[in-house]
Coordinates of C-alpha atoms and ligand atoms in Angstrom, one line a residue:
M9 CA -15.1 -6.1 9.2
T10 CA -11.8 -7.3 8.2
T11 CA -12.0 -9.4 4.8
K12 CA -10.0 -12.6 5.1
V13 CA -9.0 -14.3 1.8
T14 CA -11.5 -17.6 1.6
A15 CA -10.1 -21.1 1.6
A16 CA -11.4 -21.6 -1.9
E17 CA -9.0 -18.7 -2.8
T18 CA -6.4 -20.2 -1.0
A19 CA -6.9 -23.6 -2.2
A20 CA -7.0 -22.2 -5.9
Q21 CA -3.9 -20.3 -5.6
K22 CA -2.2 -23.6 -4.6
E23 CA -3.5 -25.4 -7.5
Y24 CA -1.9 -22.2 -9.8
A25 CA 1.4 -22.9 -8.0
E26 CA 0.7 -26.9 -8.6
K27 CA 0.7 -26.1 -12.1
V28 CA 3.8 -23.5 -12.2
R29 CA 5.3 -26.3 -10.4
E30 CA 4.8 -28.9 -13.4
L31 CA 5.8 -26.1 -16.1
N32 CA 9.3 -25.6 -14.2
S33 CA 9.7 -29.3 -13.5
A34 CA 9.4 -29.8 -17.4
R35 CA 12.6 -27.6 -17.5
E36 CA 16.1 -28.8 -18.1
L37 CA 17.3 -26.8 -14.7
P38 CA 15.2 -25.5 -12.0
P39 CA 14.5 -21.7 -12.8
I40 CA 15.7 -19.2 -10.5
A41 CA 14.3 -15.9 -8.9
H42 CA 15.7 -13.2 -7.7
V43 CA 13.5 -11.1 -5.1
H44 CA 14.6 -7.5 -4.0
S45 CA 12.4 -6.1 -1.3
F46 CA 12.8 -2.3 -0.9
G47 CA 11.9 -0.4 2.3
C48 CA 10.7 -1.0 5.7
Q49 CA 10.5 -4.7 8.0
Q50 CA 6.9 -5.5 6.6
N51 CA 8.0 -5.0 3.2
V52 CA 10.7 -7.7 3.7
S53 CA 8.4 -9.7 5.8
D54 CA 5.9 -9.7 2.4
G55 CA 9.3 -10.7 0.6
E56 CA 9.6 -13.9 2.8
K57 CA 5.7 -14.6 1.8
I58 CA 6.8 -13.9 -2.0
K59 CA 9.9 -16.3 -1.6
G60 CA 7.7 -18.7 0.0
M61 CA 5.5 -19.1 -2.7
L62 CA 8.2 -19.0 -5.3
A63 CA 9.9 -22.0 -3.5
M64 CA 6.7 -23.7 -3.6
M65 CA 6.5 -23.1 -7.5
G66 CA 9.9 -24.9 -7.8
Y67 CA 12.0 -22.0 -8.2
G68 CA 15.4 -21.7 -6.5
F69 CA 17.4 -18.3 -5.6
S70 CA 19.7 -16.2 -6.5
D71 CA 21.1 -12.9 -4.8
S72 CA 21.7 -11.3 -8.4
A73 CA 19.5 -10.5 -11.4
D74 CA 22.1 -11.6 -13.7
G75 CA 20.8 -14.8 -15.3
A76 CA 17.8 -14.8 -13.5
D77 CA 14.6 -16.5 -14.8
L78 CA 12.4 -14.1 -12.6
V79 CA 13.2 -11.0 -11.2
L80 CA 10.9 -9.4 -9.2
F81 CA 10.9 -5.8 -7.1
N82 CA 8.9 -5.5 -4.1
T83 CA 8.7 -1.9 -4.0
C84 CA 8.6 0.9 -1.2
A85 CA 6.8 4.2 -1.7
V86 CA 7.8 6.1 1.6
R87 CA 10.3 8.3 0.1
E88 CA 11.5 9.3 -3.5
N89 CA 14.9 7.9 -3.2
A90 CA 13.5 4.3 -2.9
E91 CA 11.3 4.8 -5.7
D92 CA 14.3 6.1 -7.7
R93 CA 16.1 3.2 -7.1
V94 CA 13.8 1.2 -8.5
F95 CA 13.4 3.0 -11.7
G96 CA 16.9 2.7 -12.1
N97 CA 17.1 -1.1 -11.6
L98 CA 14.2 -1.7 -13.8
G99 CA 15.8 0.1 -16.5
A100 CA 19.4 -2.2 -16.3
L101 CA 16.9 -5.2 -16.5
K102 CA 16.2 -4.2 -20.4
H103 CA 19.5 -5.7 -21.2
N104 CA 18.8 -8.8 -19.3
K105 CA 15.4 -9.3 -21.0
K106 CA 17.4 -9.0 -24.1
L107 CA 19.4 -12.1 -23.2
K108 CA 16.8 -14.0 -22.0
P109 CA 13.7 -12.9 -23.6
D110 CA 11.6 -15.7 -21.6
M111 CA 12.4 -14.4 -18.3
L112 CA 9.7 -12.9 -16.2
I113 CA 10.2 -9.4 -14.6
G114 CA 7.8 -8.2 -11.9
V115 CA 6.9 -5.1 -10.0
C116 CA 4.6 -5.4 -6.7
G117 CA 4.2 -3.6 -3.5
C118 CA 3.5 -0.2 -2.3
M119 CA 4.8 1.9 -5.2
V120 CA 2.6 0.5 -7.7
Q121 CA -0.1 1.1 -6.0
Q122 CA 0.1 4.5 -6.8
E123 CA -1.6 5.1 -10.3
H124 CA 1.0 7.8 -11.7
I125 CA 4.0 5.1 -11.2
T126 CA 2.2 2.2 -12.9
E127 CA 1.2 4.4 -15.7
R128 CA 5.0 5.4 -16.0
I129 CA 5.8 1.5 -16.0
K130 CA 3.4 0.5 -18.3
K131 CA 4.8 3.2 -20.7
S132 CA 8.6 3.2 -20.0
F133 CA 9.2 -0.3 -19.3
P134 CA 7.2 -2.6 -21.9
Y135 CA 9.5 -5.7 -20.9
V136 CA 7.8 -5.7 -17.4
D137 CA 5.8 -8.7 -17.5
M138 CA 3.7 -8.4 -14.1
V139 CA 2.6 -5.2 -12.2
F140 CA 0.7 -6.0 -9.0
G141 CA -0.2 -4.3 -5.9
T142 CA 0.1 -4.9 -2.1
H143 CA -3.7 -6.5 -2.0
V144 CA -3.3 -9.3 -4.3
L145 CA 0.2 -10.6 -3.1
H146 CA -1.5 -14.3 -2.6
T147 CA -2.4 -14.1 -5.9
L148 CA 1.3 -14.3 -7.2
P149 CA 0.8 -18.1 -8.3
Q150 CA -1.9 -17.1 -10.5
L151 CA -0.2 -14.1 -11.9
I152 CA 3.0 -16.2 -12.7
Y153 CA 0.8 -19.0 -14.6
E154 CA -1.2 -16.5 -16.4
A155 CA 2.2 -14.9 -17.7
L156 CA 4.2 -17.8 -18.4
T157 CA 1.2 -19.1 -20.4
T158 CA -0.7 -16.2 -22.3
H159 CA 2.4 -14.4 -22.5
K160 CA 0.4 -11.3 -21.7
R161 CA 1.3 -8.6 -19.3
Q162 CA -0.5 -9.2 -15.8
I163 CA -1.6 -6.2 -14.4
S164 CA -3.3 -6.9 -10.8
I165 CA -3.8 -3.0 -8.6
P166 CA -7.3 -3.1 -7.0
Q167 CA -7.9 -0.4 -4.8
M168 CA -9.3 -1.5 -1.9
D169 CA -9.4 -1.4 2.1
G170 CA -7.2 -4.7 2.0
V171 CA -7.5 -8.4 3.0
I172 CA -5.6 -10.9 5.3
A173 CA -4.3 -13.8 3.6
E174 CA -3.7 -16.6 6.2
G175 CA -1.5 -19.5 5.4
I176 CA 0.8 -18.5 2.9
P177 CA 4.2 -20.4 3.4
L178 CA 7.1 -18.6 4.2
R179 CA 10.8 -18.4 3.2
R180 CA 12.6 -16.7 6.5
E181 CA 15.7 -14.9 5.7
S182 CA 17.1 -15.8 9.2
K183 CA 17.1 -19.3 11.4
L184 CA 17.3 -17.1 14.5
K185 CA 15.3 -13.8 14.1
A186 CA 11.5 -14.3 12.7
S187 CA 9.1 -11.7 11.8
I188 CA 5.4 -11.7 12.6
P189 CA 3.2 -9.4 10.8
I190 CA 0.3 -8.9 13.4
M191 CA -1.7 -6.2 11.6
Y192 CA -1.7 -4.5 8.1
G193 CA -2.6 -1.0 6.8
C194 CA -2.6 2.3 9.0
N195 CA -5.7 4.7 9.5
N196 CA -3.6 7.4 10.9
F197 CA -3.2 9.5 7.7
C198 CA -0.4 11.6 9.0
T199 CA 0.0 14.5 6.3
Y200 CA 3.1 13.5 5.1
C201 CA 2.9 9.8 4.4
I202 CA 1.9 7.7 1.8
V203 CA 1.1 4.2 3.5
P204 CA -2.7 4.5 4.2
Y205 CA -3.3 5.0 0.2
V206 CA -1.0 2.0 -0.6
R207 CA -1.5 -0.6 2.2
G208 CA -5.1 0.2 3.1
R209 CA -7.0 0.4 6.2
E210 CA -5.9 -1.1 9.6
R211 CA -6.5 -4.8 10.1
S212 CA -5.5 -7.1 12.8
R213 CA -4.8 -10.7 12.4
D214 CA -6.7 -13.1 14.9
P215 CA -4.8 -13.3 18.0
E216 CA -4.8 -17.5 17.6
E217 CA -3.1 -17.1 14.4
I218 CA -0.5 -15.2 15.8
V219 CA 0.2 -16.9 18.9
R220 CA 0.1 -20.2 16.9
E221 CA 2.7 -19.0 14.6
A222 CA 4.8 -17.8 17.7
E223 CA 4.6 -21.1 19.0
Q224 CA 5.8 -22.7 16.0
L225 CA 8.7 -20.8 15.8
V226 CA 9.8 -21.1 19.2
A227 CA 9.6 -24.9 18.3
D228 CA 11.6 -24.2 15.5
G229 CA 14.3 -22.8 17.2
Y230 CA 14.0 -19.1 16.7
K231 CA 15.0 -16.9 19.3
E232 CA 14.0 -13.7 18.5
L233 CA 10.5 -12.6 17.0
L234 CA 9.6 -9.2 15.5
L235 CA 6.0 -8.4 15.8
L236 CA 5.3 -6.0 12.7
G237 CA 2.8 -3.2 12.1
Q238 CA 2.7 0.0 10.6
N239 CA 1.0 1.2 14.1
V240 CA 1.5 -2.0 16.0
N241 CA 0.0 -0.5 19.5
S242 CA -3.2 0.1 17.8
Y243 CA -3.5 -3.9 17.2
G244 CA -6.9 -5.4 18.0
R245 CA -8.7 -2.5 18.0
G246 CA -12.3 -3.2 18.3
T247 CA -11.6 -6.8 19.7
D248 CA -10.9 -8.1 22.9
V249 CA -7.6 -8.9 22.4
D250 CA -5.4 -5.4 22.5
F251 CA -1.9 -5.2 21.8
P252 CA -0.5 -5.5 25.6
E253 CA -2.6 -8.5 26.1
L254 CA -1.1 -10.1 22.6
L255 CA 2.5 -9.4 24.4
R256 CA 1.3 -11.1 27.4
R257 CA 0.2 -14.2 25.7
I258 CA 3.1 -14.7 23.7
N259 CA 5.1 -14.1 26.4
A260 CA 3.5 -16.9 28.3
L261 CA 4.8 -19.1 25.7
P262 CA 7.2 -21.7 27.1
G263 CA 10.8 -21.3 25.6
D264 CA 13.9 -18.9 25.6
F265 CA 13.3 -16.4 23.0
R266 CA 12.8 -12.7 23.1
I267 CA 10.2 -10.4 21.9
R268 CA 10.5 -6.9 19.7
F269 CA 7.8 -5.2 18.0
M270 CA 7.5 -2.1 15.7
T271 CA 6.4 0.6 15.0
S272 CA 4.3 2.2 18.1
H273 CA 2.6 5.1 17.6
P274 CA 2.6 7.8 20.4
K275 CA -1.1 8.5 20.4
D276 CA -1.4 5.1 21.0
C277 CA 0.9 4.5 23.6
T278 CA -0.8 3.8 27.0
H279 CA 0.9 3.4 30.4
E280 CA -0.4 -0.1 30.3
L281 CA 1.7 -1.1 27.3
I282 CA 4.8 0.6 29.2
D283 CA 4.0 -1.5 32.0
T284 CA 3.8 -4.9 30.0
I285 CA 7.2 -3.9 28.5
R286 CA 8.1 -3.9 32.2
D287 CA 6.6 -6.9 33.5
C288 CA 7.0 -9.4 30.7
E289 CA 10.6 -11.0 31.0
K290 CA 10.7 -11.8 27.5
V291 CA 9.8 -8.7 25.7
S292 CA 13.1 -6.5 25.2
R293 CA 13.6 -3.3 27.0
H294 CA 13.3 -1.4 23.9
L295 CA 10.7 1.1 22.6
H296 CA 11.0 2.5 18.9
L297 CA 8.8 5.8 19.3
P298 CA 8.7 7.9 16.2
F299 CA 7.8 11.5 17.3
Q300 CA 8.9 13.3 13.5
S301 CA 9.2 16.9 14.9
G302 CA 9.7 18.1 18.5
S303 CA 7.8 21.6 17.5
D304 CA 3.9 21.4 18.4
R305 CA 2.9 23.7 15.4
I306 CA 4.5 21.0 13.1
L307 CA 3.2 18.3 14.7
K308 CA -0.3 19.6 14.1
R309 CA 0.5 20.2 10.9
M310 CA 1.6 16.4 10.1
N311 CA -1.7 15.3 11.9
R312 CA 0.2 13.6 14.4
R313 CA -2.3 13.8 17.2
Y314 CA -0.2 14.3 20.3
D315 CA 2.2 17.4 21.3
R316 CA 5.9 17.5 22.7
E317 CA 4.6 17.7 26.1
K318 CA 2.5 14.4 25.6
Y319 CA 5.5 12.4 24.1
L320 CA 7.9 13.4 26.9
E321 CA 5.6 12.7 29.5
L322 CA 5.3 8.9 27.7
V323 CA 9.2 8.5 27.5
N324 CA 9.5 10.0 30.8
Y325 CA 7.4 7.4 32.2
A326 CA 8.7 4.6 30.2
K327 CA 12.4 5.5 31.5
E328 CA 11.4 5.4 34.8
Q329 CA 9.3 2.1 34.7
I330 CA 12.0 0.4 32.7
P331 CA 15.5 1.0 33.6
G332 CA 18.1 0.2 30.9
L333 CA 15.3 0.8 28.2
S334 CA 16.5 1.8 24.8
L335 CA 14.4 4.3 23.0
T336 CA 14.7 5.0 19.2
S337 CA 12.8 6.9 16.8
D338 CA 12.2 8.8 13.7
I339 CA 12.5 12.2 12.8
I340 CA 11.6 14.0 9.6
V341 CA 13.5 17.1 8.9
G342 CA 12.1 19.9 6.7
F343 CA 8.4 19.4 6.8
P344 CA 6.6 21.8 4.2
G345 CA 6.1 25.3 6.6
E346 CA 9.2 23.9 9.2
T347 CA 11.1 27.0 10.2
Y348 CA 14.7 27.0 11.9
E349 CA 13.0 27.7 15.0
D350 CA 10.7 24.3 14.7
F351 CA 13.7 22.5 13.6
C352 CA 15.4 23.9 16.9
D353 CA 12.7 22.0 18.6
T354 CA 13.5 18.5 17.2
V355 CA 17.0 19.2 18.3
S356 CA 16.2 20.1 21.7
L357 CA 14.2 17.2 22.0
I358 CA 16.7 14.9 21.0
R359 CA 19.2 16.4 23.7
E360 CA 16.5 16.0 26.3
V361 CA 15.5 12.3 25.5
K362 CA 19.1 11.0 24.5
F363 CA 17.8 8.0 22.1
S364 CA 20.0 5.4 21.4
S365 CA 19.5 5.7 17.8
L366 CA 17.5 7.7 15.2
F367 CA 16.4 7.0 11.9
T368 CA 16.2 10.6 10.5
F369 CA 14.6 11.6 6.9
I370 CA 14.6 14.5 4.9
Y371 CA 11.2 15.2 3.8
S372 CA 10.0 14.0 0.4
P373 CA 6.8 14.9 -0.9
R374 CA 4.3 12.0 -1.9
E375 CA 1.8 12.9 -4.6
G376 CA -1.7 12.6 -3.2
T377 CA -0.9 13.4 0.4
P378 CA -2.0 16.5 2.2
A379 CA 1.4 17.7 2.8
A380 CA 2.4 17.7 -0.7
A381 CA 0.0 20.6 -1.6
M382 CA 1.5 22.6 1.6
E383 CA 4.0 25.6 0.7
D384 CA 7.2 24.3 1.2
P385 CA 9.5 27.4 0.7
V386 CA 12.7 26.3 2.6
T387 CA 15.1 25.0 -0.3
R388 CA 16.4 21.4 -0.5
A389 CA 19.9 23.1 0.3
E390 CA 19.0 24.4 3.6
K391 CA 17.0 21.5 4.7
G392 CA 20.2 19.7 4.0
K393 CA 22.1 21.8 6.3
W394 CA 19.9 21.0 8.9
F395 CA 20.1 17.5 8.5
A396 CA 23.3 17.6 9.0
E397 CA 23.0 19.7 12.1
L398 CA 20.7 17.0 13.5
L399 CA 23.1 14.4 13.0
A400 CA 25.8 16.2 14.7
A401 CA 24.0 16.7 17.6
Q402 CA 23.0 12.7 17.5
E403 CA 26.6 11.9 17.3
E404 CA 27.4 13.8 20.4
I405 CA 24.4 12.0 22.0
A406 CA 25.6 8.6 20.9
A407 CA 29.0 9.3 22.2
E408 CA 27.9 10.2 25.7
N409 CA 25.4 7.0 25.4
E410 CA 28.3 4.7 24.4
Q411 CA 30.5 5.8 27.8
K412 CA 27.3 5.4 30.0
L413 CA 27.3 1.6 28.6
I414 CA 30.4 0.8 29.7
G415 CA 30.6 -1.3 32.7
T416 CA 26.9 -2.4 32.2
S417 CA 25.9 -6.0 31.4
H418 CA 23.5 -7.2 28.8
R419 CA 21.8 -10.8 27.6
L420 CA 23.2 -10.7 24.1
L421 CA 21.6 -13.1 21.2
C422 CA 24.8 -14.5 19.9
D423 CA 24.2 -13.9 16.0
A424 CA 27.4 -13.5 14.1
K425 CA 31.1 -13.6 14.0
G426 CA 32.9 -10.8 15.4
T427 CA 35.2 -8.2 13.2
A428 CA 38.4 -10.2 15.1
D429 CA 39.6 -13.7 15.2
G430 CA 38.2 -15.3 18.0
Y431 CA 35.3 -13.1 18.7
M432 CA 31.7 -13.4 18.4
S433 CA 28.9 -10.4 18.2
G434 CA 25.8 -10.3 19.8
H435 CA 22.6 -7.8 20.0
S436 CA 21.8 -6.7 23.0
E437 CA 17.7 -6.2 23.9
G438 CA 18.2 -2.6 22.6
T439 CA 20.4 -1.6 19.8
A440 CA 23.7 -2.2 21.2
V441 CA 26.1 -4.9 19.2
V442 CA 28.9 -6.1 21.3
E443 CA 31.8 -8.3 20.7
F444 CA 33.1 -10.9 22.9
P445 CA 35.8 -13.9 23.0
G446 CA 33.7 -17.0 21.7
D447 CA 33.3 -19.4 18.9
E448 CA 30.8 -20.3 16.3
S449 CA 29.0 -22.8 18.4
M450 CA 27.5 -19.9 20.5
I451 CA 25.4 -18.6 17.6
G452 CA 21.8 -18.9 18.4
K453 CA 22.7 -18.9 22.6
F454 CA 21.8 -16.0 24.7
I455 CA 25.1 -14.9 26.2
N456 CA 25.4 -12.6 29.4
V457 CA 28.1 -10.2 28.8
R458 CA 29.5 -7.1 30.6
I459 CA 30.7 -4.3 28.5
E460 CA 34.5 -3.6 28.9
E461 CA 35.4 -0.9 26.2
C462 CA 34.1 0.9 23.1
D463 CA 36.8 1.3 20.2
G464 CA 34.1 2.0 17.7
I465 CA 32.8 -1.8 18.4
F466 CA 31.7 -2.3 21.9
K467 CA 34.0 -5.0 23.4
G468 CA 32.6 -7.3 26.4
K469 CA 33.6 -9.8 28.6
I470 CA 31.1 -13.1 29.4
I471 CA 30.0 -13.1 32.7
T472 CA 28.0 -16.5 32.5
E473 CA 27.4 -18.6 29.6
E474 CA 24.2 -20.4 28.9
Ligands
5AD1412 N1 9.1 12.1 3.9 C1 10.4 11.8 4.5 N2 9.9 10.8 5.5 C2 9.1 10.3 5.6 N3 8.7 9.1 6.6 C3 7.1 8.4 5.9 N4 7.0 9.6 5.0 C4 7.9 10.3 4.7 C5 7.9 11.3 3.7 N5 7.2 11.5 3.2 C6 9.2 8.6 7.7 C7 8.8 8.6 9.1 C8 8.1 7.1 9.0 C9 9.4 6.4 8.6 C10 8.7 5.2 8.4 O1 9.4 7.4 7.6 O2 9.6 9.3 9.7 O3 8.5 7.2 10.8
SF4_1413 FE1 2.7 6.9 8.0 FE2 1.8 7.9 10.4 FE3 0.7 5.4 9.5 FE4 3.2 5.9 10.5 S1 1.3 6.0 11.6 S2 2.4 4.4 8.4 S3 4.0 7.8 9.6 S4 0.4 7.5 8.1

C-alpha cells in the first residue's frame, strides 16, 4: 500500500507557507534563497519542488550563497565525493552565518537519511538550522516557520518506506524541458547502492496524475518531458498501468513534444518496452540502460539479477527494432573483489555495444551496504589505472560513433545559442548536440538537420524548418 500525504496535511503545509509569507512580507526587502541540489535528476527535481515551496513563501532566488537569507543544500549520497563537497560547502557557510546571524541554513536530501551523517552535522556544524530527510520534503513550510519563530534547530529525519506528496508547486529550471517524477524509491538493493536505504521502497504515482501533469506541461509550451524514477521501468508494479502503457498514454496526448525517461534496469526491460519505444513517435530513440559490469561474477556479487548474455540479448533486440537508437549506460569500476580479468569483460562489453556515451564511476563504499563489508584488495591507484583504460576505450568508440553520424539526419530541439555567431544549438533524440545556422527565434522549435562535419562539435545543415 502506498502512503499518500493526506489533503489535510497538504492544507496544513499551505497554511504554514502563508504564515512564513506574512513574516517575510514584514521585511524591508524580500528574502533571498540559495538552493543547491547535488546528484541525480531525481534530486534536481526535488530541488524544483523546494524552490516552488520557497517561492510560495515569498523567497526570491540567487545562484550564490553570499548574502542569501536561506541556504539549502539538497544532498546526494550515491558516492563519497558528493558528500565531501557538501561538508566543504557547509564549512564555508560558517563565515556567512557570522556576517548574517539571522540567516537560515538547511541540509536535506539523501545524505542526511544516514545516521552517521546527521550526527556529524549536529556535532561539527552547530550553525545548521534545519536538517530534514527525503520523506518530509513536503513539510518544508512548517520547518522554516518553526526555525524562524522558535530559533531552535529543526531536525526531521523519519526512517520509513516513504510517501507520495501531490500538489507541491514546482519552480522549473527550464521553459522547454520538464522532469516528471513518476515513481520514488527503489527495491532492488544492488549491493553497492545506498539509494534503497535513503529513498525508501518503490512507490508509483497515479497514472492519471502523471498524464494530467504531462498534458499541462505541453499546454504550457514544454517540448521535452523527462519521466524520472530510480527504476522507471518497474513503474506501476501491482497496478493495471505498467510503464509501457504509461508511455503509450503520454504519447497519445496531442501536441508536438518528445518523451524521455530514465533510469531503466535491465532486469525489468522487456521486449514490450523496446517495442513501445519503437512504436511511439514521441518517445525518443534513446535507452539509458546501466549494465554496471561486464563480468557475470561481479554482476552476481552486485545483485543485479541479469547476466552479460541477457544484457546483450536486450541491446541487440533494441538495436534491431529501433534504427538509430542511442544507447547509454552506467559503469562501476573497482567493485570489491573485481579482478583485472573482470574489468576486461567490462571493456569488451563496451566495445561490443558501442554506447553513445557512458557515465563511469570508481566504486565508492557506502556505509551500511553489503558491498562495503566485502573484501576489497585492489588499491585505489590500481582502480584509477583501470578507469583511465576504460575512458580511453570509450574515447576510441566515441570517435568511431562520431564518424558514423556524419551524413545522418536528426530532429533537433533547438535549446541554446551555438558557440559561433550565427549558429544555434540543439539536442537530438539521443545524445548528439548539433550546431546549425540560425537565430534565437528558433529556440524551442524542432529543426531537422543533416550532420555535415565534426570539428569537436557537430555542425549541420537545416533540411526543413518547422
Ligand atoms: N559507487 C560508485 N558508483 C555508484 N553508483 C551507485 N552506487 C555507487 C557506488 N557506491 C553508480 C551506478 C548507478 C549510478 C547512478 O551511480 O553506476 O547506476
Ligand atoms: Fe541503486 Fe540498484 Fe536501485 Fe539503481 S536499481 S537505485 S543502482 S539499488
